[in-house]
Amino acid sequence: MEIRRLDEQRAFSEEKLRKLPLFETGRFFLDVYCLLPGQVQKPHAHESSDKVYLVIEGSCRFVVDEAVETHGPGTAILAPAGSVHGVENIGDAPARLLVWMSPPPGASVG
Amino acid sequence: MEIRRLDEQRAFSEEKLRKLPLFETGRFFLDVYCLLPGQVQKPHAHESSDKVYLVIEGSCRFVVDEAVETHGPGTAILAPAGSVHGVENIGDAPARLLVWMSPPPGASVG
Protein backbone atom coordinates (compact mmCIF):
# COMPACT_ATOMS: atom_id res chain seq x y z
CA MET A 1 0.00 0.00 0.00
CA GLU A 2 1.39 3.35 -1.00
CA ILE A 3 1.03 5.77 1.89
CA ARG A 4 2.47 9.15 2.88
CA ARG A 5 2.42 10.75 6.31
CA LEU A 6 1.83 14.49 6.22
CA ASP A 7 3.91 15.19 9.32
CA GLU A 8 6.95 13.78 7.51
CA GLN A 9 6.40 16.16 4.58
CA ARG A 10 8.04 19.27 6.01
CA ALA A 11 11.22 20.72 4.54
CA PHE A 12 11.98 24.34 3.73
CA SER A 13 14.53 26.09 1.57
CA GLU A 14 15.82 29.62 2.22
CA GLU A 15 15.99 30.06 -1.54
CA LYS A 16 12.38 29.53 -2.59
CA LEU A 17 9.22 27.58 -1.86
CA ARG A 18 9.87 23.88 -1.75
CA LYS A 19 7.57 21.29 -3.36
CA LEU A 20 7.54 17.81 -1.85
CA PRO A 21 5.91 15.22 -4.13
CA LEU A 22 3.60 12.71 -2.43
CA PHE A 23 1.91 10.92 -5.31
CA GLU A 24 1.90 11.36 -9.07
CA THR A 25 0.07 9.36 -11.71
CA GLY A 26 -0.87 10.36 -15.25
CA ARG A 27 -4.16 11.66 -13.79
CA PHE A 28 -3.09 13.85 -10.87
CA PHE A 29 -0.30 14.89 -8.56
CA LEU A 30 -0.38 15.56 -4.85
CA ASP A 31 2.39 17.70 -3.38
CA VAL A 32 3.10 19.50 -0.14
CA TYR A 33 4.32 23.06 -0.72
CA CYS A 34 6.52 24.43 2.06
CA LEU A 35 6.82 28.23 2.21
CA LEU A 36 8.92 30.29 4.58
CA PRO A 37 7.56 33.76 5.43
CA GLY A 38 7.55 35.92 2.30
CA GLN A 39 7.92 33.04 -0.16
CA VAL A 40 5.53 32.94 -3.10
CA GLN A 41 4.17 30.97 -5.99
CA LYS A 42 3.67 33.71 -8.54
CA PRO A 43 0.28 33.98 -10.23
CA HIS A 44 0.05 31.71 -13.26
CA ALA A 45 -2.57 29.69 -15.13
CA HIS A 46 -3.00 26.14 -16.41
CA GLU A 47 -5.26 25.92 -19.40
CA SER A 48 -6.59 22.43 -18.78
CA SER A 49 -5.79 21.52 -15.17
CA ASP A 50 -7.65 22.18 -11.94
CA LYS A 51 -5.77 22.80 -8.69
CA VAL A 52 -6.83 22.63 -5.06
CA TYR A 53 -4.79 24.14 -2.21
CA LEU A 54 -5.45 23.00 1.36
CA VAL A 55 -3.70 24.89 4.14
CA ILE A 56 -2.01 22.51 6.61
CA GLU A 57 -0.18 25.11 8.71
CA GLY A 58 0.49 28.83 8.63
CA SER A 59 -1.39 31.59 6.92
CA CYS A 60 -1.21 32.45 3.21
CA ARG A 61 -2.66 34.99 0.84
CA PHE A 62 -4.27 33.37 -2.19
CA VAL A 63 -5.06 34.93 -5.53
CA VAL A 64 -7.61 33.36 -7.89
CA ASP A 65 -8.36 35.73 -10.76
CA GLU A 66 -9.77 38.94 -9.20
CA ALA A 67 -10.13 37.49 -5.70
CA VAL A 68 -7.45 37.94 -3.02
CA GLU A 69 -8.04 36.23 0.34
CA THR A 70 -5.98 35.08 3.31
CA HIS A 71 -6.63 31.61 4.69
CA GLY A 72 -5.30 29.41 7.46
CA PRO A 73 -5.30 25.73 8.44
CA GLY A 74 -8.20 23.60 7.29
CA THR A 75 -9.32 25.77 4.39
CA ALA A 76 -9.38 24.38 0.83
CA ILE A 77 -9.21 26.73 -2.16
CA LEU A 78 -10.20 25.85 -5.73
CA ALA A 79 -8.16 27.24 -8.63
CA PRO A 80 -10.05 25.98 -11.69
CA ALA A 81 -8.47 25.47 -15.10
CA GLY A 82 -7.80 28.77 -16.82
CA SER A 83 -7.82 30.84 -13.62
CA VAL A 84 -4.81 32.98 -12.76
CA HIS A 85 -3.79 31.76 -9.31
CA GLY A 86 -0.92 32.12 -6.87
CA VAL A 87 -0.07 32.09 -3.18
CA GLU A 88 2.18 33.99 -0.75
CA ASN A 89 3.09 33.20 2.83
CA ILE A 90 2.25 36.53 4.44
CA GLY A 91 2.50 35.18 8.00
CA ASP A 92 5.43 35.24 10.42
CA ALA A 93 5.63 31.44 10.55
CA PRO A 94 6.39 28.72 8.02
CA ALA A 95 3.40 27.53 6.00
CA ARG A 96 2.55 24.20 4.39
CA LEU A 97 -0.07 23.53 1.74
CA LEU A 98 -1.42 20.30 0.35
CA VAL A 99 -1.71 20.79 -3.42
CA TRP A 100 -3.63 18.57 -5.85
CA MET A 101 -3.57 19.09 -9.57
CA SER A 102 -5.60 17.19 -12.13
CA PRO A 103 -4.37 16.34 -14.61
CA PRO A 104 -0.66 17.13 -14.15
CA PRO A 105 0.34 19.80 -16.69
CA GLY A 106 1.45 18.11 -19.88
CA ALA A 107 0.03 14.73 -18.90
CA SER A 108 -1.54 12.51 -21.49
CA VAL A 109 -3.57 9.60 -20.24
CA GLY A 110 -4.39 6.76 -22.60
CA MET B 1 -12.99 32.53 -4.52
CA GLU B 2 -14.42 29.09 -3.97
CA ILE B 3 -13.33 27.81 -0.58
CA ARG B 4 -14.37 25.07 1.84
CA ARG B 5 -13.52 24.79 5.52
CA LEU B 6 -12.83 21.23 6.64
CA ASP B 7 -14.15 21.76 10.17
CA GLU B 8 -17.57 22.56 8.66
CA GLN B 9 -17.58 19.28 6.75
CA ARG B 10 -18.72 16.94 9.50
CA ALA B 11 -22.10 15.18 9.37
CA PHE B 12 -22.88 11.56 10.07
CA SER B 13 -25.76 9.24 9.29
CA GLU B 14 -26.73 6.23 11.41
CA GLU B 15 -27.70 4.49 8.19
CA LYS B 16 -24.43 4.47 6.24
CA LEU B 17 -21.27 6.43 5.54
CA ARG B 18 -22.03 9.95 4.46
CA LYS B 19 -20.24 11.71 1.59
CA LEU B 20 -20.01 15.50 1.72
CA PRO B 21 -19.01 17.05 -1.62
CA LEU B 22 -16.47 19.89 -1.45
CA PHE B 23 -15.54 20.49 -5.09
CA GLU B 24 -16.34 18.75 -8.35
CA THR B 25 -15.22 19.61 -11.87
CA GLY B 26 -15.03 17.39 -14.92
CA ARG B 27 -11.45 16.56 -13.86
CA PHE B 28 -11.77 15.57 -10.19
CA PHE B 29 -13.95 15.54 -7.14
CA LEU B 30 -13.01 16.21 -3.54
CA ASP B 31 -15.31 14.87 -0.83
CA VAL B 32 -15.26 14.34 2.92
CA TYR B 33 -16.44 10.86 3.90
CA CYS B 34 -17.92 10.66 7.41
CA LEU B 35 -18.02 7.17 8.95
CA LEU B 36 -19.45 6.16 12.29
CA PRO B 37 -17.81 3.17 13.99
CA GLY B 38 -18.40 0.04 11.90
CA GLN B 39 -19.42 1.88 8.72
CA VAL B 40 -17.72 0.84 5.50
CA GLN B 41 -17.11 1.59 1.88
CA LYS B 42 -17.05 -1.89 0.40
CA PRO B 43 -14.08 -2.88 -1.77
CA HIS B 44 -14.61 -1.82 -5.37
CA ALA B 45 -12.55 -0.69 -8.36
CA HIS B 46 -12.55 2.17 -10.87
CA GLU B 47 -11.00 1.22 -14.17
CA SER B 48 -9.71 4.68 -15.12
CA SER B 49 -9.76 6.83 -11.97
CA ASP B 50 -7.21 7.26 -9.19
CA LYS B 51 -8.31 7.89 -5.61
CA VAL B 52 -6.48 9.28 -2.59
CA TYR B 53 -7.81 8.95 0.96
CA LEU B 54 -6.44 11.26 3.65
CA VAL B 55 -7.47 10.56 7.24
CA ILE B 56 -8.68 13.72 9.00
CA GLU B 57 -9.91 12.11 12.22
CA GLY B 58 -10.41 8.63 13.61
CA SER B 59 -8.85 5.36 12.62
CA CYS B 60 -9.79 3.26 9.60
CA ARG B 61 -8.77 -0.01 8.02
CA PHE B 62 -7.94 0.37 4.34
CA VAL B 63 -7.83 -2.31 1.67
CA VAL B 64 -5.92 -1.78 -1.57
CA ASP B 65 -5.70 -5.04 -3.51
CA GLU B 66 -3.86 -7.54 -1.27
CA ALA B 67 -2.83 -4.95 1.33
CA VAL B 68 -4.83 -4.32 4.51
CA GLU B 69 -3.60 -1.57 6.83
CA THR B 70 -5.01 0.65 9.58
CA HIS B 71 -4.21 4.35 9.47
CA GLY B 72 -5.01 7.44 11.50
CA PRO B 73 -4.95 11.23 11.09
CA GLY B 74 -2.44 12.69 8.66
CA THR B 75 -1.90 9.58 6.54
CA ALA B 76 -2.64 9.63 2.80
CA ILE B 77 -3.37 6.38 0.96
CA LEU B 78 -3.23 5.91 -2.82
CA ALA B 79 -5.79 3.65 -4.53
CA PRO B 80 -4.67 3.70 -8.17
CA ALA B 81 -6.97 3.05 -11.10
CA GLY B 82 -7.86 -0.63 -11.36
CA SER B 83 -7.05 -1.43 -7.72
CA VAL B 84 -9.72 -3.01 -5.53
CA HIS B 85 -10.03 -0.62 -2.60
CA GLY B 86 -12.27 0.02 0.37
CA VAL B 87 -12.32 1.37 3.91
CA GLU B 88 -13.89 0.55 7.28
CA ASN B 89 -14.04 2.59 10.46
CA ILE B 90 -12.72 0.03 12.91
CA GLY B 91 -12.26 2.56 15.73
CA ASP B 92 -14.59 3.47 18.60
CA ALA B 93 -14.91 7.07 17.42
CA PRO B 94 -16.31 8.76 14.31
CA ALA B 95 -13.89 9.03 11.41
CA ARG B 96 -13.54 11.54 8.58
CA LEU B 97 -11.59 11.10 5.37
CA LEU B 98 -10.71 13.59 2.67
CA VAL B 99 -11.24 11.77 -0.63
CA TRP B 100 -9.82 12.91 -3.94
CA MET B 101 -10.79 11.15 -7.18
CA SER B 102 -9.41 11.97 -10.60
CA PRO B 103 -11.19 11.94 -12.93
CA PRO B 104 -14.69 11.47 -11.48
CA PRO B 105 -16.11 8.12 -12.61
CA GLY B 106 -17.94 8.62 -15.88
CA ALA B 107 -16.47 12.07 -16.50
CA SER B 108 -15.60 13.17 -19.98
CA VAL B 109 -13.46 16.26 -20.32
CA GLY B 110 -13.33 18.04 -23.63
GROMACS .gro file of C-alpha atoms in nm:
model
  220
    1MET     CA    1   0.000   0.000   0.000
    2GLU     CA    2   0.139   0.335  -0.100
    3ILE     CA    3   0.103   0.577   0.189
    4ARG     CA    4   0.247   0.915   0.288
    5ARG     CA    5   0.242   1.075   0.631
    6LEU     CA    6   0.183   1.449   0.622
    7ASP     CA    7   0.391   1.519   0.932
    8GLU     CA    8   0.695   1.378   0.751
    9GLN     CA    9   0.640   1.616   0.458
   10ARG     CA   10   0.804   1.927   0.601
   11ALA     CA   11   1.122   2.072   0.454
   12PHE     CA   12   1.198   2.434   0.373
   13SER     CA   13   1.453   2.609   0.157
   14GLU     CA   14   1.582   2.962   0.222
   15GLU     CA   15   1.599   3.006  -0.154
   16LYS     CA   16   1.238   2.953  -0.259
   17LEU     CA   17   0.922   2.758  -0.186
   18ARG     CA   18   0.987   2.388  -0.175
   19LYS     CA   19   0.757   2.129  -0.336
   20LEU     CA   20   0.754   1.781  -0.185
   21PRO     CA   21   0.591   1.522  -0.413
   22LEU     CA   22   0.360   1.271  -0.243
   23PHE     CA   23   0.191   1.092  -0.531
   24GLU     CA   24   0.190   1.136  -0.907
   25THR     CA   25   0.007   0.936  -1.171
   26GLY     CA   26  -0.087   1.036  -1.525
   27ARG     CA   27  -0.416   1.166  -1.379
   28PHE     CA   28  -0.309   1.385  -1.087
   29PHE     CA   29  -0.030   1.489  -0.856
   30LEU     CA   30  -0.038   1.556  -0.485
   31ASP     CA   31   0.239   1.770  -0.338
   32VAL     CA   32   0.310   1.950  -0.014
   33TYR     CA   33   0.432   2.306  -0.072
   34CYS     CA   34   0.652   2.443   0.206
   35LEU     CA   35   0.682   2.823   0.221
   36LEU     CA   36   0.892   3.029   0.458
   37PRO     CA   37   0.756   3.376   0.543
   38GLY     CA   38   0.755   3.592   0.230
   39GLN     CA   39   0.792   3.304  -0.016
   40VAL     CA   40   0.553   3.294  -0.310
   41GLN     CA   41   0.417   3.097  -0.599
   42LYS     CA   42   0.367   3.371  -0.854
   43PRO     CA   43   0.028   3.398  -1.023
   44HIS     CA   44   0.005   3.171  -1.326
   45ALA     CA   45  -0.257   2.969  -1.513
   46HIS     CA   46  -0.300   2.614  -1.641
   47GLU     CA   47  -0.526   2.592  -1.940
   48SER     CA   48  -0.659   2.243  -1.878
   49SER     CA   49  -0.579   2.152  -1.517
   50ASP     CA   50  -0.765   2.218  -1.194
   51LYS     CA   51  -0.577   2.280  -0.869
   52VAL     CA   52  -0.683   2.263  -0.506
   53TYR     CA   53  -0.479   2.414  -0.221
   54LEU     CA   54  -0.545   2.300   0.136
   55VAL     CA   55  -0.370   2.489   0.414
   56ILE     CA   56  -0.201   2.251   0.661
   57GLU     CA   57  -0.018   2.511   0.871
   58GLY     CA   58   0.049   2.883   0.863
   59SER     CA   59  -0.139   3.159   0.692
   60CYS     CA   60  -0.121   3.245   0.321
   61ARG     CA   61  -0.266   3.499   0.084
   62PHE     CA   62  -0.427   3.337  -0.219
   63VAL     CA   63  -0.506   3.493  -0.553
   64VAL     CA   64  -0.761   3.336  -0.789
   65ASP     CA   65  -0.836   3.573  -1.076
   66GLU     CA   66  -0.977   3.894  -0.920
   67ALA     CA   67  -1.013   3.749  -0.570
   68VAL     CA   68  -0.745   3.794  -0.302
   69GLU     CA   69  -0.804   3.623   0.034
   70THR     CA   70  -0.598   3.508   0.331
   71HIS     CA   71  -0.663   3.161   0.469
   72GLY     CA   72  -0.530   2.941   0.746
   73PRO     CA   73  -0.530   2.573   0.844
   74GLY     CA   74  -0.820   2.360   0.729
   75THR     CA   75  -0.932   2.577   0.439
   76ALA     CA   76  -0.938   2.438   0.083
   77ILE     CA   77  -0.921   2.673  -0.216
   78LEU     CA   78  -1.020   2.585  -0.573
   79ALA     CA   79  -0.816   2.724  -0.863
   80PRO     CA   80  -1.005   2.598  -1.169
   81ALA     CA   81  -0.847   2.547  -1.510
   82GLY     CA   82  -0.780   2.877  -1.682
   83SER     CA   83  -0.782   3.084  -1.362
   84VAL     CA   84  -0.481   3.298  -1.276
   85HIS     CA   85  -0.379   3.176  -0.931
   86GLY     CA   86  -0.092   3.212  -0.687
   87VAL     CA   87  -0.007   3.209  -0.318
   88GLU     CA   88   0.218   3.399  -0.075
   89ASN     CA   89   0.309   3.320   0.283
   90ILE     CA   90   0.225   3.653   0.444
   91GLY     CA   91   0.250   3.518   0.800
   92ASP     CA   92   0.543   3.524   1.042
   93ALA     CA   93   0.563   3.144   1.055
   94PRO     CA   94   0.639   2.872   0.802
   95ALA     CA   95   0.340   2.753   0.600
   96ARG     CA   96   0.255   2.420   0.439
   97LEU     CA   97  -0.007   2.353   0.174
   98LEU     CA   98  -0.142   2.030   0.035
   99VAL     CA   99  -0.171   2.079  -0.342
  100TRP     CA  100  -0.363   1.857  -0.585
  101MET     CA  101  -0.357   1.909  -0.957
  102SER     CA  102  -0.560   1.719  -1.213
  103PRO     CA  103  -0.437   1.634  -1.461
  104PRO     CA  104  -0.066   1.713  -1.415
  105PRO     CA  105   0.034   1.980  -1.669
  106GLY     CA  106   0.145   1.811  -1.988
  107ALA     CA  107   0.003   1.473  -1.890
  108SER     CA  108  -0.154   1.251  -2.149
  109VAL     CA  109  -0.357   0.960  -2.024
  110GLY     CA  110  -0.439   0.676  -2.260
  111MET     CA  111  -1.299   3.253  -0.452
  112GLU     CA  112  -1.442   2.909  -0.397
  113ILE     CA  113  -1.333   2.781  -0.058
  114ARG     CA  114  -1.437   2.507   0.184
  115ARG     CA  115  -1.352   2.479   0.552
  116LEU     CA  116  -1.283   2.123   0.664
  117ASP     CA  117  -1.415   2.176   1.017
  118GLU     CA  118  -1.757   2.256   0.866
  119GLN     CA  119  -1.758   1.928   0.675
  120ARG     CA  120  -1.872   1.694   0.950
  121ALA     CA  121  -2.210   1.518   0.937
  122PHE     CA  122  -2.288   1.156   1.007
  123SER     CA  123  -2.576   0.924   0.929
  124GLU     CA  124  -2.673   0.623   1.141
  125GLU     CA  125  -2.770   0.449   0.819
  126LYS     CA  126  -2.443   0.447   0.624
  127LEU     CA  127  -2.127   0.643   0.554
  128ARG     CA  128  -2.203   0.995   0.446
  129LYS     CA  129  -2.024   1.171   0.159
  130LEU     CA  130  -2.001   1.550   0.172
  131PRO     CA  131  -1.901   1.705  -0.162
  132LEU     CA  132  -1.647   1.989  -0.145
  133PHE     CA  133  -1.554   2.049  -0.509
  134GLU     CA  134  -1.634   1.875  -0.835
  135THR     CA  135  -1.522   1.961  -1.187
  136GLY     CA  136  -1.503   1.739  -1.492
  137ARG     CA  137  -1.145   1.656  -1.386
  138PHE     CA  138  -1.177   1.557  -1.019
  139PHE     CA  139  -1.395   1.554  -0.714
  140LEU     CA  140  -1.301   1.621  -0.354
  141ASP     CA  141  -1.531   1.487  -0.083
  142VAL     CA  142  -1.526   1.434   0.292
  143TYR     CA  143  -1.644   1.086   0.390
  144CYS     CA  144  -1.792   1.066   0.741
  145LEU     CA  145  -1.802   0.717   0.895
  146LEU     CA  146  -1.945   0.616   1.229
  147PRO     CA  147  -1.781   0.317   1.399
  148GLY     CA  148  -1.840   0.004   1.190
  149GLN     CA  149  -1.942   0.188   0.872
  150VAL     CA  150  -1.772   0.084   0.550
  151GLN     CA  151  -1.711   0.159   0.188
  152LYS     CA  152  -1.705  -0.189   0.040
  153PRO     CA  153  -1.408  -0.288  -0.177
  154HIS     CA  154  -1.461  -0.182  -0.537
  155ALA     CA  155  -1.255  -0.069  -0.836
  156HIS     CA  156  -1.255   0.217  -1.087
  157GLU     CA  157  -1.100   0.122  -1.417
  158SER     CA  158  -0.971   0.468  -1.512
  159SER     CA  159  -0.976   0.683  -1.197
  160ASP     CA  160  -0.721   0.726  -0.919
  161LYS     CA  161  -0.831   0.789  -0.561
  162VAL     CA  162  -0.648   0.928  -0.259
  163TYR     CA  163  -0.781   0.895   0.096
  164LEU     CA  164  -0.644   1.126   0.365
  165VAL     CA  165  -0.747   1.056   0.724
  166ILE     CA  166  -0.868   1.372   0.900
  167GLU     CA  167  -0.991   1.211   1.222
  168GLY     CA  168  -1.041   0.863   1.361
  169SER     CA  169  -0.885   0.536   1.262
  170CYS     CA  170  -0.979   0.326   0.960
  171ARG     CA  171  -0.877  -0.001   0.802
  172PHE     CA  172  -0.794   0.037   0.434
  173VAL     CA  173  -0.783  -0.231   0.167
  174VAL     CA  174  -0.592  -0.178  -0.157
  175ASP     CA  175  -0.570  -0.504  -0.351
  176GLU     CA  176  -0.386  -0.754  -0.127
  177ALA     CA  177  -0.283  -0.495   0.133
  178VAL     CA  178  -0.483  -0.432   0.451
  179GLU     CA  179  -0.360  -0.157   0.683
  180THR     CA  180  -0.501   0.065   0.958
  181HIS     CA  181  -0.421   0.435   0.947
  182GLY     CA  182  -0.501   0.744   1.150
  183PRO     CA  183  -0.495   1.123   1.109
  184GLY     CA  184  -0.244   1.269   0.866
  185THR     CA  185  -0.190   0.958   0.654
  186ALA     CA  186  -0.264   0.963   0.280
  187ILE     CA  187  -0.337   0.638   0.096
  188LEU     CA  188  -0.323   0.591  -0.282
  189ALA     CA  189  -0.579   0.365  -0.453
  190PRO     CA  190  -0.467   0.370  -0.817
  191ALA     CA  191  -0.697   0.305  -1.110
  192GLY     CA  192  -0.786  -0.063  -1.136
  193SER     CA  193  -0.705  -0.143  -0.772
  194VAL     CA  194  -0.972  -0.301  -0.553
  195HIS     CA  195  -1.003  -0.062  -0.260
  196GLY     CA  196  -1.227   0.002   0.037
  197VAL     CA  197  -1.232   0.137   0.391
  198GLU     CA  198  -1.389   0.055   0.728
  199ASN     CA  199  -1.404   0.259   1.046
  200ILE     CA  200  -1.272   0.003   1.291
  201GLY     CA  201  -1.226   0.256   1.573
  202ASP     CA  202  -1.459   0.347   1.860
  203ALA     CA  203  -1.491   0.707   1.742
  204PRO     CA  204  -1.631   0.876   1.431
  205ALA     CA  205  -1.389   0.903   1.141
  206ARG     CA  206  -1.354   1.154   0.858
  207LEU     CA  207  -1.159   1.110   0.537
  208LEU     CA  208  -1.071   1.359   0.267
  209VAL     CA  209  -1.124   1.177  -0.063
  210TRP     CA  210  -0.982   1.291  -0.394
  211MET     CA  211  -1.079   1.115  -0.718
  212SER     CA  212  -0.941   1.197  -1.060
  213PRO     CA  213  -1.119   1.194  -1.293
  214PRO     CA  214  -1.469   1.147  -1.148
  215PRO     CA  215  -1.611   0.812  -1.261
  216GLY     CA  216  -1.794   0.862  -1.588
  217ALA     CA  217  -1.647   1.207  -1.650
  218SER     CA  218  -1.560   1.317  -1.998
  219VAL     CA  219  -1.346   1.626  -2.032
  220GLY     CA  220  -1.333   1.804  -2.363
   0.00000   0.00000   0.00000
